[in-house]
Amino acid sequence: MITLQSSDKDVFEIEQSILIQSGTIKNMVEDDFTFIPLPSVDTETLIKIIEYMKKHADKTDSKEKNIKEFDKDFMKKTLNELFALVFAANYLHISSLLELLYPSIADRIKDKITEAIRQIFSIRCDFTPEEERRIIMDNKWAHEGTEIEGTLD
Amino acid sequence: MAYSFPEEVLEHVFSFLSSDKDRNAVSLVCKSWYEIERWCRRKIFIGNCYAVNPRIMIRRFPEVRSIELKGKPHFADFNLVPEGWGAYVYPWILAMSKSYPLLEEIKLKRMVITDESLELIAKSFKNFKVLVLSSCDGFTTDGLAAIAANCRNLRELDLGESEVEDLSGHWLSHFPDSCTSLVSLNIACLVSEVSFLALERLVARSPNLRTLRINRAVPLEKLPYLLRRTSQLVEFGTGAYSADVRSDYFSNLTEAFSGCKQLKCLSGFWDVVPAYLPAIYPVCSRLTSLNLSYATCQNPELGKLISQCHNLQRLWVLDYIEDFGLEELAANCKDLQELRVFPSDPFAAEPNVTLTEQGLVAVSDGCPKLQSVLYFCRQMTNAALFTIARNRPNMIRFRLCIIEPRTPDYLTLGPLDAGFGAIVENCKELRRLSLSGLLTDRVFEYIGTHAKKLEMLSIAFAGDSDLGLHHVLSGCESLRKLEIRDCPFGDKALLSNAAKLETMRSLWMSSCSISFEACKMLAQKMPRLNVEVIDERGPPDTRPESCPVEKLYIYRSVAGRRFDTPGYVWVKKQL
């Protein structure tokens, strides 16, 4: 059994066989660590990560459909939750979870205008108006298609 | 809370954004996102090859794997763009050969590509997979031989409707025995006979082949040899669909087609012998796309074939289908989305077939999913257009080509303004429109008022005055491409809507009333536009400045003027 400690100082005891899905934890286990502090992962997120790894630990054929359903539901989270998960999964090197998270986050960006994307990610625009104008021009004039482009004609 | 994601996380997220629109939106979020995005954009689309240049593209996007370029304006299809105008791909290939060693895909439309370019592609890109040449020209089968011989991982070779100098069919034999990666091969535009044995062997060693379009020279009786070897085909284009009528040929062919359980799309069908059409019947119910635009067969055989294709979504056909066949289509093919009817004899003085507005009305009535139409015919009425508009508010592309210019509504003998007006008013999602028939400035008023999503508009022999052009330029908010020929549109509308031209990809005007003087003024006023005066009558200053130019092509560009213009094109500095 391995003990994980969240940034909120909550502890969780989990079987080693489940946790080795995390590349980071796997390395530490191989170095004989049994107590692993995770100062960058809060309790709420850690609980979800553990839930994910538990479900994915048992990968027999019969469970595959089951797992797919679980994954689909698992992604039904708020954007903030997804962000917290992607930070954690990136740090913990859980590649299968990352493979799920990337397209889910991409879906929230699709078909959105730049300002909306900035708001979602709480990012401030650091372009000067002139720089922004230049890029808009480049995007539109060189690289913009029409709605019906790519169809014959 | 501000999220500063690690670069690699963002890169991965961006890799799931494939549309240029999304990537462009992302690139503007902030400086670091711009940087991350530009390093991981793998697919580039350039709608006008002169709107940018290779150096600018490579500077911004250093790691591209796939590029799509479009060259000549659309009216080049009607021989309105003189030989040598431009759209040479060589400078792009040269630059990419140095900067994009991992390039996998090149898709070109209406560009000039030489054998030298093809050889450079074959030599430079070790992982080259896809070459699509749609309506291109400038190359020979020698260039194709280079591609065949050297591109070890070639997946797709599609020659579209290109004009190839066909030196011999031998090039196909240059595919090495080790080439087994082909997924798609389209050589329909080639004239020469290719070695059938080489073709058969190539097909047999391509387990992933899903699209095969052979050329006219491959005889009908040879088709079973191919189909048997590649029964997992999804798209197939026949050669000449004719042979002596023999029962063994027929049964072999029928059996071969029956074996193709995945077949969804058929094309080819030159020189059809109707007796062989029933060989296709076993696959009809699975077909979603049928291209009979070369098939000279008529009713009842033609109608009988089509009426069995209950799942048809796309039909391209000659006007031999006639109103009768279109009524059958409307009754049997409820999933139809796209219909193109081409003229079998456009230069005939009198109609050679009974194809009228009735056929199109019937299809618009019977096919609820119809959204894309290209229809050549000889007569039309406003009433018919009203009906079509009312039936199909979901129309997205509507191209009507009444063969004789300025043909009026044959019932009222008046213009077709109101009919097209109904189309733009009812079809709120309309993206593309081609007008024909007798039309006054009125129709342009309707278009400017209602066609808010229209992106591409083609106008010929229409309108009375500048007002027509003004309505379009001032009203159509989403307009990207405007092409006009033989209309009395002049300087005033063009100059007063100069700013509009920076919001569009391009404007083509030929045989209109734009003066050389106005072109100079426009070029002066709008330095970011490339104003090209195309005039084969000699230098514009040998004529009065007020004399209308032959042809005018205006497009926005971040690359400035081009330097590969032929003698009959005048650009910026010279203006």
XYZ file of C-alpha atoms in Angstrom:
728
model
C 0.000 0.000 0.000
C 1.166 3.496 -0.819
C 0.142 6.661 0.968
C -0.582 9.801 -1.044
C -0.872 13.217 0.582
C -2.734 16.058 -1.075
C -1.796 19.742 -0.868
C -4.548 20.052 1.752
C -2.701 17.453 3.809
C -5.348 14.757 3.384
C -3.946 11.232 3.110
C -5.085 8.329 0.961
C -3.912 4.737 1.140
C -4.050 2.975 -2.232
C -2.697 -0.309 -3.608
C 0.569 0.028 -5.488
C -0.840 -1.910 -8.462
C -3.398 0.829 -9.076
C -1.035 3.760 -8.647
C 1.617 2.661 -11.100
C -0.572 4.054 -13.906
C 1.049 7.298 -12.844
C 4.542 7.438 -14.292
C 5.649 9.810 -11.558
C 4.392 7.619 -8.724
C 5.778 4.518 -10.414
C 9.258 6.039 -10.376
C 8.984 6.936 -6.712
C 7.741 3.482 -5.797
C 10.675 1.976 -7.625
C 12.866 4.114 -5.419
C 11.145 2.539 -2.420
C 8.997 5.498 -1.402
C 5.775 4.489 0.366
C 4.689 7.972 1.394
C 4.270 10.378 -1.492
C 3.405 14.038 -0.864
C 1.719 15.794 -3.784
C 1.906 19.504 -2.958
C 0.504 20.553 -6.320
C -2.627 18.368 -6.225
C -5.535 19.389 -3.988
C -7.801 16.860 -2.260
C -10.760 17.278 -4.578
C -8.638 16.637 -7.654
C -6.712 13.800 -6.036
C -9.945 12.001 -5.215
C -10.945 12.171 -8.882
C -7.522 10.986 -10.019
C -7.725 8.022 -7.688
C -11.221 7.238 -8.911
C -9.927 7.246 -12.479
C -6.959 5.030 -11.753
C -9.040 2.545 -9.781
C -11.439 2.164 -12.697
C -8.636 1.770 -15.209
C -6.557 -0.626 -13.126
C -8.725 -3.582 -14.007
C -8.561 -3.720 -17.791
C -10.098 -6.993 -18.830
C -11.958 -7.334 -22.115
C -15.356 -7.527 -20.537
C -14.764 -4.283 -18.743
C -13.747 -2.295 -21.806
C -17.218 -1.090 -22.687
C -17.747 -0.278 -19.044
C -14.561 1.763 -18.960
C -15.549 3.697 -22.080
C -18.823 4.670 -20.463
C -17.005 5.695 -17.320
C -14.551 7.837 -19.290
C -17.374 9.592 -21.082
C -19.080 10.456 -17.815
C -15.797 11.303 -16.160
C -15.228 14.097 -18.697
C -18.544 15.706 -17.843
C -16.949 18.187 -15.519
C -16.678 21.931 -15.288
C -13.841 23.548 -17.145
C -12.104 24.419 -13.878
C -12.252 20.793 -12.811
C -10.829 19.721 -16.169
C -8.032 22.254 -15.838
C -7.159 21.034 -12.352
C -7.168 17.463 -13.639
C -4.921 18.245 -16.584
C -2.358 19.922 -14.355
C -2.416 16.973 -12.012
C -2.373 14.327 -14.741
C 0.477 16.116 -16.461
C 2.480 16.245 -13.239
C 1.653 12.641 -12.401
C 2.271 11.433 -15.972
C -0.995 9.552 -16.366
C -1.002 9.397 -20.153
C -4.352 7.671 -20.651
C -6.099 10.368 -18.628
C -4.291 13.095 -20.533
C -5.407 11.526 -23.823
C -8.968 11.984 -22.608
C -8.514 15.446 -21.228
C -6.874 17.032 -24.256
C -9.786 16.601 -26.655
C -12.269 17.463 -23.908
C -10.572 20.771 -23.281
C -10.199 21.348 -27.029
C -13.948 20.873 -27.351
C -14.493 23.803 -25.026
C -12.339 26.007 -27.238
C -13.861 24.963 -30.558
C -15.939 27.486 -32.445
C -15.190 30.214 -29.921
C -13.910 33.674 -30.660
C -10.592 34.770 -29.220
C -12.066 36.958 -26.485
C -14.219 34.098 -25.244
C -11.182 31.835 -25.104
C -9.277 34.470 -23.140
C -12.089 34.619 -20.617
C -12.246 30.853 -20.231
C -8.558 30.681 -19.458
C -8.417 34.015 -17.623
C -5.686 35.212 -19.927
C -4.997 38.860 -20.621
C -4.178 39.911 -24.128
C -0.577 41.105 -24.242
C -0.492 42.138 -27.899
C -0.338 45.782 -28.850
C -3.303 46.834 -31.028
C -0.963 47.006 -33.997
C 0.370 43.488 -33.382
C -3.142 42.173 -33.016
C -4.207 43.840 -36.254
C -1.307 42.319 -38.116
C -2.081 38.809 -36.940
C -5.776 39.188 -37.698
C -4.869 40.325 -41.182
C -2.464 37.464 -41.676
C -5.013 34.955 -40.402
C -7.841 36.242 -42.526
C -6.047 37.189 -45.715
C -3.645 34.292 -45.987
C -5.247 31.487 -44.050
C -8.978 31.851 -44.012
C -11.276 29.495 -45.832
C -14.940 29.971 -46.602
C -17.700 28.008 -44.917
C -18.109 25.855 -47.988
C -14.473 25.564 -48.971
C -13.046 22.211 -49.723
C -16.055 20.985 -51.582
C -15.638 20.354 -55.283
C -15.267 23.743 -56.970
C -7.510 32.284 -11.530
C -5.103 32.598 -14.398
C -4.141 29.326 -15.990
C -0.667 29.035 -17.281
C -0.584 25.623 -18.755
C 2.659 23.949 -19.556
C 3.508 24.344 -23.219
C 3.239 20.671 -24.000
C -0.264 20.514 -22.549
C -1.411 23.372 -24.764
C 0.277 21.823 -27.742
C -1.621 18.610 -27.180
C -4.914 20.448 -26.718
C -4.302 22.435 -29.909
C -3.612 19.256 -31.845
C -7.321 18.532 -31.523
C -8.196 21.818 -33.189
C -8.153 21.116 -36.866
C -10.123 23.977 -38.330
C -8.214 27.059 -39.381
C -10.888 29.141 -37.739
C -10.154 27.630 -34.327
C -6.411 27.785 -34.801
C -6.639 31.395 -35.895
C -8.747 32.246 -32.839
C -6.235 30.555 -30.553
C -3.289 32.332 -32.146
C -4.701 35.683 -31.025
C -5.237 34.847 -27.359
C -1.825 36.058 -26.198
C 1.810 36.049 -27.252
C 2.738 32.708 -25.741
C -0.293 31.019 -27.301
C 0.604 32.544 -30.661
C 4.071 31.050 -30.353
C 2.888 27.629 -29.249
C 0.221 27.522 -31.943
C 2.478 28.515 -34.794
C 5.000 25.814 -33.923
C 2.363 23.110 -33.858
C 0.147 24.037 -36.820
C 0.563 21.139 -39.185
C -2.021 21.909 -41.807
C -2.081 25.058 -43.897
C -4.835 26.247 -46.177
C -4.190 29.124 -48.567
C -7.209 30.132 -50.632
C -5.240 32.422 -52.940
C -1.599 31.553 -53.517
C -0.777 35.210 -54.144
C -2.294 36.410 -50.868
C 0.847 35.297 -49.088
C 4.235 33.915 -50.122
C 6.354 30.899 -49.119
C 8.798 32.964 -47.076
C 6.080 34.530 -44.929
C 4.318 31.211 -44.457
C 7.468 29.339 -43.457
C 8.548 32.105 -41.115
C 5.318 31.844 -39.169
C 4.701 28.110 -39.424
C 7.954 26.171 -39.299
C 6.595 22.637 -38.896
C 3.982 22.056 -41.533
C 2.994 18.601 -42.756
C 0.131 19.404 -45.093
C -0.523 22.269 -47.450
C -3.453 23.186 -49.648
C -3.056 25.952 -52.228
C -5.476 27.470 -54.680
C -4.259 29.412 -57.653
C -6.138 30.720 -60.658
C -9.534 32.355 -60.264
C -12.575 30.156 -60.861
C -13.340 31.677 -64.272
C -10.170 29.997 -65.514
C -12.440 26.962 -65.899
C -14.200 28.836 -68.699
C -10.970 29.791 -70.418
C -11.200 33.404 -69.291
C -7.731 33.431 -67.754
C -5.110 33.562 -70.502
C -2.248 31.113 -70.689
C 0.748 32.064 -68.590
C -1.152 34.213 -66.102
C 0.511 32.651 -63.100
C -0.236 30.345 -60.154
C 3.100 28.570 -60.441
C 3.701 26.209 -57.588
C 7.448 25.780 -58.121
C 8.553 28.582 -55.766
C 6.451 27.013 -53.042
C 7.865 23.535 -53.613
C 11.393 24.904 -53.689
C 10.988 26.773 -50.421
C 9.256 23.850 -48.732
C 11.890 21.398 -49.922
C 14.338 23.347 -47.772
C 12.134 24.071 -44.780
C 9.606 21.274 -44.520
C 11.499 17.991 -44.927
C 8.677 16.171 -43.173
C 5.963 17.456 -45.511
C 3.404 14.734 -46.215
C 0.611 16.292 -48.201
C 0.281 18.721 -51.090
C -3.160 19.627 -52.421
C -3.395 22.065 -55.280
C -6.262 23.575 -57.177
C -5.932 25.464 -60.470
C -2.180 25.739 -60.208
C 0.575 25.225 -62.718
C 2.887 22.413 -61.677
C 5.807 21.327 -63.841
C 7.624 18.029 -64.019
C 10.481 19.805 -62.312
C 8.206 20.489 -59.341
C 7.040 16.893 -59.259
C 10.603 15.646 -59.363
C 11.523 18.002 -56.553
C 8.626 16.708 -54.470
C 9.671 13.127 -55.141
C 13.220 13.888 -54.076
C 12.690 16.170 -51.088
C 9.997 14.729 -48.897
C 10.883 11.320 -47.513
C 7.527 10.808 -45.901
C 5.397 12.127 -48.737
C 1.922 10.613 -48.691
C -0.717 12.640 -50.493
C -0.724 14.476 -53.825
C -3.996 15.951 -55.025
C -3.943 17.980 -58.246
C -7.351 19.400 -58.930
C -7.727 21.200 -62.280
C -3.982 21.732 -62.514
C -1.792 21.776 -65.591
C 1.819 22.134 -66.708
C 3.068 18.614 -66.132
C 3.519 15.406 -68.077
C 3.393 11.739 -67.246
C 7.172 11.896 -66.751
C 6.573 13.913 -63.610
C 4.110 11.290 -62.442
C 6.728 8.616 -63.019
C 9.052 10.429 -60.631
C 6.359 10.473 -57.956
C 5.505 6.827 -58.486
C 9.124 5.729 -58.361
C 10.281 7.677 -55.328
C 7.449 8.202 -52.893
C 7.719 5.045 -50.896
C 4.815 5.747 -48.600
C 2.450 7.210 -51.162
C -1.137 6.924 -49.998
C -3.002 9.147 -52.359
C -2.449 10.207 -55.952
C -5.424 12.124 -57.275
C -5.127 13.896 -60.628
C -8.617 15.375 -60.473
C -9.577 17.107 -63.685
C -6.037 18.154 -64.469
C -4.653 18.647 -67.929
C -1.725 16.285 -68.208
C 0.560 16.025 -71.199
C 0.209 12.336 -71.660
C 3.482 11.057 -73.089
C 2.769 7.432 -72.353
C 1.001 5.151 -69.938
C 4.308 3.684 -68.912
C 4.649 5.889 -65.833
C 2.373 3.620 -63.812
C 4.922 0.840 -64.009
C 7.305 3.018 -62.023
C 5.559 2.142 -58.777
C 8.012 -0.297 -57.205
C 6.853 -3.729 -56.074
C 7.509 -2.560 -52.540
C 4.828 0.105 -52.805
C 1.818 -1.298 -51.008
C 0.517 1.781 -49.254
C -1.932 3.167 -51.793
C -5.342 4.145 -50.448
C -6.520 6.321 -53.298
C -5.645 6.480 -56.994
C -7.442 8.730 -59.455
C -6.091 8.790 -63.008
C -9.417 9.403 -64.750
C -8.170 12.480 -66.599
C -5.401 10.618 -68.437
C -5.840 9.760 -72.057
C -3.124 7.211 -72.721
C -3.504 3.573 -72.103
C -1.668 2.506 -68.969
C -0.248 -0.973 -68.813
C -3.151 -2.994 -67.559
C -0.888 -5.592 -66.077
C 0.947 -2.942 -64.086
C -2.360 -1.531 -62.912
C -3.697 -4.899 -61.929
C -0.532 -5.758 -60.012
C -0.527 -2.388 -58.285
C -4.119 -2.832 -57.218
C -3.474 -6.384 -56.042
C -0.629 -5.311 -53.764
C -2.553 -2.395 -52.242
C -4.630 -3.896 -49.456
C -5.690 -0.452 -48.206
C -7.025 0.738 -51.537
C -10.415 2.389 -51.077
C -10.632 4.730 -54.050
C -9.795 3.764 -57.607
C -10.710 5.848 -60.621
C -9.267 4.537 -63.835
C -9.236 6.227 -67.205
C -11.296 5.902 -70.322
C -8.709 3.719 -72.035
C -9.325 0.768 -69.710
C -11.901 -1.408 -71.451
C -15.023 -2.660 -69.787
C -14.222 -6.346 -70.037
C -11.086 -5.776 -67.967
C -12.954 -4.281 -65.016
C -13.709 -7.605 -63.311
C -9.964 -8.300 -63.115
C -9.537 -5.158 -61.084
C -12.656 -5.391 -58.983
C -11.943 -8.952 -57.945
C -8.576 -7.914 -56.602
C -9.876 -5.002 -54.655
C -13.349 -5.855 -53.447
C -13.053 -3.514 -50.464
C -13.302 -0.427 -52.683
C -15.513 2.390 -51.459
C -15.184 4.589 -54.552
C -14.748 3.328 -58.069
C -14.496 5.085 -61.400
C -14.889 2.933 -64.488
C -13.209 3.430 -67.822
C -15.178 3.423 -71.053
C -18.384 1.627 -70.212
C -18.721 -0.064 -73.537
C -17.952 -3.378 -75.144
C -19.568 -5.763 -77.574
C -22.619 -7.128 -75.891
C -21.582 -10.544 -74.649
C -23.248 -12.553 -71.938
C -19.939 -13.695 -70.437
C -18.707 -10.101 -70.163
C -21.998 -9.171 -68.578
C -22.070 -11.949 -66.021
C -18.414 -11.417 -65.079
C -19.049 -7.743 -64.587
C -22.201 -8.264 -62.546
C -20.457 -10.782 -60.356
C -17.488 -8.478 -59.871
C -19.683 -5.573 -58.843
C -21.700 -7.782 -56.519
C -18.486 -8.651 -54.731
C -17.867 -5.017 -53.818
C -19.809 -4.829 -50.620
C -18.346 -1.484 -49.517
C -18.948 0.392 -52.727
C -20.634 3.733 -52.123
C -19.504 5.882 -54.989
C -19.352 5.314 -58.748
C -18.062 7.485 -61.579
C -16.499 7.201 -65.042
C -19.040 5.779 -67.479
C -17.740 7.150 -70.744
C -19.402 5.845 -73.906
C -22.115 3.884 -72.126
C -23.609 0.821 -73.754
C -26.973 0.645 -71.982
C -27.065 -3.147 -72.017
C -24.307 -3.145 -69.425
C -25.993 -0.814 -66.958
C -27.853 -3.596 -65.154
C -24.465 -4.984 -64.104
C -24.433 -2.216 -61.515
C -27.864 -2.956 -60.135
C -26.488 -5.131 -57.294
C -24.692 -2.119 -55.816
C -27.287 0.584 -56.467
C -28.984 0.417 -53.117
C -25.698 1.109 -51.328
C -24.621 4.018 -53.506
C -24.496 7.464 -51.944
C -22.708 9.177 -54.827
C -23.093 8.690 -58.566
C -21.266 10.674 -61.210
C -22.787 10.129 -64.640
C -21.609 13.416 -66.116
C -19.869 11.615 -68.964
C -22.557 9.008 -69.456
C -24.327 9.496 -72.744
C -27.085 7.048 -71.970
C -30.671 8.203 -71.962
C -34.051 7.270 -70.592
C -35.472 4.760 -69.878
C -32.190 3.037 -68.977
C -30.816 6.093 -67.222
C -33.928 6.675 -65.136
C -34.168 2.994 -64.304
C -30.628 2.973 -62.961
C -31.039 6.053 -60.828
C -34.386 5.076 -59.399
C -32.767 2.049 -57.771
C -30.339 4.184 -55.838
C -32.548 4.833 -52.873
C -29.708 6.048 -50.674
C -28.259 8.454 -53.179
C -26.966 11.687 -51.691
C -25.119 13.098 -54.656
C -25.940 12.848 -58.363
C -24.056 14.383 -61.252
C -25.700 13.673 -64.578
C -26.151 14.955 -68.133
C -29.396 16.542 -69.185
C -30.315 13.287 -70.896
C -32.033 12.599 -67.621
C -34.726 15.054 -68.707
C -37.633 16.231 -66.586
C -39.033 12.720 -66.558
C -35.882 11.235 -65.029
C -35.721 14.021 -62.473
C -39.272 13.295 -61.426
C -38.266 9.682 -60.877
C -35.257 10.889 -58.924
C -37.513 13.008 -56.736
C -39.746 10.040 -56.095
C -37.034 7.522 -55.278
C -34.057 9.286 -53.781
C -35.222 10.988 -50.651
C -31.741 11.453 -49.232
C -30.505 13.519 -52.162
C -28.381 16.478 -51.056
C -26.581 17.505 -54.202
C -27.689 17.562 -57.819
C -25.657 18.665 -60.826
C -27.161 18.536 -64.297
C -24.742 19.270 -67.134
C -25.605 20.129 -70.739
C -25.046 17.375 -73.274
C -24.966 19.808 -76.174
C -24.665 23.390 -74.978
C -23.999 24.781 -78.444
C -27.057 23.291 -80.109
C -29.390 25.948 -81.447
C -32.473 24.074 -80.355
C -32.897 21.986 -77.197
C -31.950 18.377 -77.839
C -33.619 17.102 -74.674
C -36.718 17.864 -72.646
C -35.048 19.315 -69.608
C -36.807 22.364 -68.275
C -37.469 24.147 -65.025
C -39.991 21.420 -64.215
C -37.301 18.876 -63.492
C -35.632 21.092 -60.926
C -38.939 22.008 -59.330
C -39.782 18.326 -58.981
C -36.504 17.552 -57.248
C -36.829 20.558 -54.953
C -40.259 19.283 -54.039
C -39.441 15.628 -53.537
C -36.008 15.773 -51.909
C -36.175 17.427 -48.490
C -32.399 17.387 -47.970
C -31.512 19.021 -51.261
C -29.042 21.804 -50.473
C -26.677 22.015 -53.399
C -27.702 22.552 -57.003
C -25.916 23.150 -60.283
C -28.411 23.159 -63.128
C -27.899 23.849 -66.817
C -31.095 24.395 -68.747
C -32.599 26.523 -71.493
C -35.681 27.984 -69.875
C -36.818 29.257 -66.508
C -39.659 31.129 -64.897
C -39.976 33.278 -61.824
C -42.785 31.006 -60.718
C -40.490 28.007 -60.759
C -37.866 29.857 -58.752
C -40.491 30.919 -56.207
C -41.507 27.289 -55.813
C -37.937 26.088 -55.453
C -37.217 28.786 -52.878
C -40.312 27.914 -50.906
C -39.623 24.193 -51.042
C -35.987 24.378 -50.075
C -35.179 27.102 -47.545
C -32.227 24.919 -46.545
C -30.445 25.557 -49.856
C -26.740 26.319 -49.438
C -25.427 26.332 -53.011
C -27.593 27.387 -55.924
C -26.080 27.679 -59.352
C -28.459 28.130 -62.213
C -27.027 28.261 -65.732
C -29.570 29.180 -68.361
C -27.501 28.511 -71.426
C -28.440 31.470 -73.600
C -27.454 34.803 -71.963
C -30.270 37.193 -70.989
C -33.018 34.599 -71.407
C -36.228 36.009 -69.917
C -38.960 34.252 -67.957
C -40.587 32.405 -70.847
C -44.087 32.931 -69.507
C -43.967 36.608 -68.616
C -41.109 37.493 -70.967
C -39.789 39.649 -68.124
C -36.591 39.457 -66.068
C -35.957 36.770 -63.474
C -35.218 39.295 -60.729
C -38.116 38.310 -58.517
C -37.383 34.612 -58.809
C -33.787 34.956 -57.670
C -35.004 37.449 -55.098
C -37.178 34.720 -53.645
C -34.201 32.388 -53.519
C -32.055 34.784 -51.487
C -34.912 35.824 -49.277
C -36.035 32.313 -48.354
C -32.728 30.495 -48.339
C -31.130 32.217 -45.421
C -28.161 29.843 -45.299
C -27.221 30.428 -48.933
C -23.435 30.495 -49.299
C -22.981 30.286 -53.040
C -25.072 31.652 -55.894
C -24.702 31.771 -59.670
C -27.133 33.888 -61.612
C -28.262 33.651 -65.220
C -31.081 34.727 -67.477
C -32.446 38.219 -67.990
C -31.658 40.270 -64.877
C -31.829 43.958 -64.041
C -30.273 45.933 -61.197
C -33.290 44.859 -59.166
C -31.960 41.383 -58.547
C -28.816 42.865 -57.027
C -30.914 44.959 -54.706
C -32.565 41.763 -53.468
C -29.210 40.060 -53.110
C -27.651 42.959 -51.216
C -30.640 43.099 -48.894
C -31.096 39.414 -48.136
C -28.031 37.355 -48.967
C -26.221 37.982 -45.722
C -24.399 34.671 -45.572
C -23.462 34.615 -49.237
C -19.751 33.945 -49.719
C -19.451 33.428 -53.433
C -21.410 35.075 -56.219
C -21.104 34.563 -59.981
C -22.699 37.047 -62.346
C -22.795 37.027 -66.143
C -24.649 39.186 -68.686
C -26.747 40.841 -65.990
C -27.658 44.243 -64.579
C -28.188 47.689 -66.054
C -25.771 49.958 -64.259
C -23.262 50.537 -61.502
C -26.077 50.372 -59.012
C -26.168 46.617 -59.420
C -22.556 46.224 -58.362
C -23.018 48.741 -55.604
C -25.893 46.775 -54.073
C -23.775 43.645 -53.936
C -20.628 45.234 -52.557
C -22.443 47.288 -49.963
C -24.977 44.679 -48.886
C -23.413 41.231 -48.895
C -21.643 41.131 -45.547
C -20.105 37.679 -45.880
C -18.963 37.997 -49.481
C -15.550 36.472 -50.142
C -15.432 35.820 -53.871
C -17.153 37.819 -56.557
C -16.790 36.983 -60.220
C -18.432 39.016 -62.936
C -18.374 38.877 -66.714
C -20.091 40.921 -69.395
C -21.990 43.267 -67.107
C -22.341 47.065 -67.435
C -20.655 47.721 -64.081
C -18.273 50.639 -63.968
C -15.855 52.754 -62.036
C -18.190 54.508 -59.655
C -19.429 51.414 -57.794
C -15.955 49.927 -57.655
C -14.240 53.021 -56.291
C -16.912 53.911 -53.774
C -16.747 50.375 -52.352
C -12.975 50.099 -52.398
C -12.731 49.317 -48.692
C -15.039 46.336 -49.136
C -12.421 44.676 -51.308
C -10.122 44.242 -48.306
C -12.788 42.095 -46.662
C -12.960 39.749 -49.639
C -10.579 37.175 -50.999
C -10.931 38.320 -54.594
C -12.911 40.123 -57.283
C -12.873 39.190 -60.956
C -14.396 41.399 -63.603
C -14.130 40.803 -67.321
C -15.826 42.557 -70.233
C -17.309 45.141 -67.895
C -16.902 48.910 -67.923
C -13.991 49.514 -65.608
C -11.497 52.020 -66.970
C -7.738 51.809 -66.688
C -7.807 55.133 -64.904
C -10.071 53.702 -62.202
C -7.740 50.760 -61.787
C -4.851 53.106 -61.198
C -6.870 55.095 -58.684
C -7.908 51.954 -56.865
C -4.350 50.654 -56.694
C -3.260 54.040 -55.361
C -6.022 54.257 -52.784
C -5.714 50.676 -51.542
C -2.042 49.725 -51.312
C -2.764 46.384 -49.664
C -4.788 45.205 -52.634
C -3.192 43.710 -55.686
C -4.950 45.198 -58.688
C -4.185 43.218 -61.823
C -5.218 44.532 -65.201
C -5.229 41.679 -67.687
C -5.313 42.931 -71.242
C -4.069 41.047 -74.241
C -4.587 44.016 -76.550
C -1.272 45.515 -75.536
C -0.144 48.181 -73.012
C -3.068 50.110 -71.481
C -1.393 53.429 -72.216
C -1.808 52.813 -75.939
C -5.510 53.383 -75.370
C -7.394 56.254 -73.745
C -7.447 56.040 -69.962
C -11.205 55.889 -70.046
C -11.171 52.788 -72.205
C -12.527 49.769 -70.318
C -9.986 47.129 -69.439
C -10.468 43.634 -70.755
C -10.136 41.839 -67.442
C -9.528 42.844 -63.875
C -8.507 40.689 -60.945
C -8.274 42.264 -57.515
C -7.260 40.464 -54.345
C -5.974 41.277 -50.895
C -2.492 40.161 -50.029
C 0.005 40.294 -47.182
C 2.784 39.554 -49.645
C 2.559 42.682 -51.755
C 2.686 42.548 -55.542
C 3.885 39.469 -57.351
C 6.843 39.417 -59.724
C 5.904 36.581 -62.023
C 3.353 38.394 -64.173
C 3.309 37.828 -67.943
C 3.498 40.740 -70.394
C -0.239 41.275 -70.593
C -0.774 41.799 -66.856
C -0.283 45.224 -65.295
C 0.203 45.510 -61.536
C 0.814 48.305 -59.014
C 4.051 50.021 -59.966
C 3.241 49.970 -63.622
C -0.238 51.313 -63.001
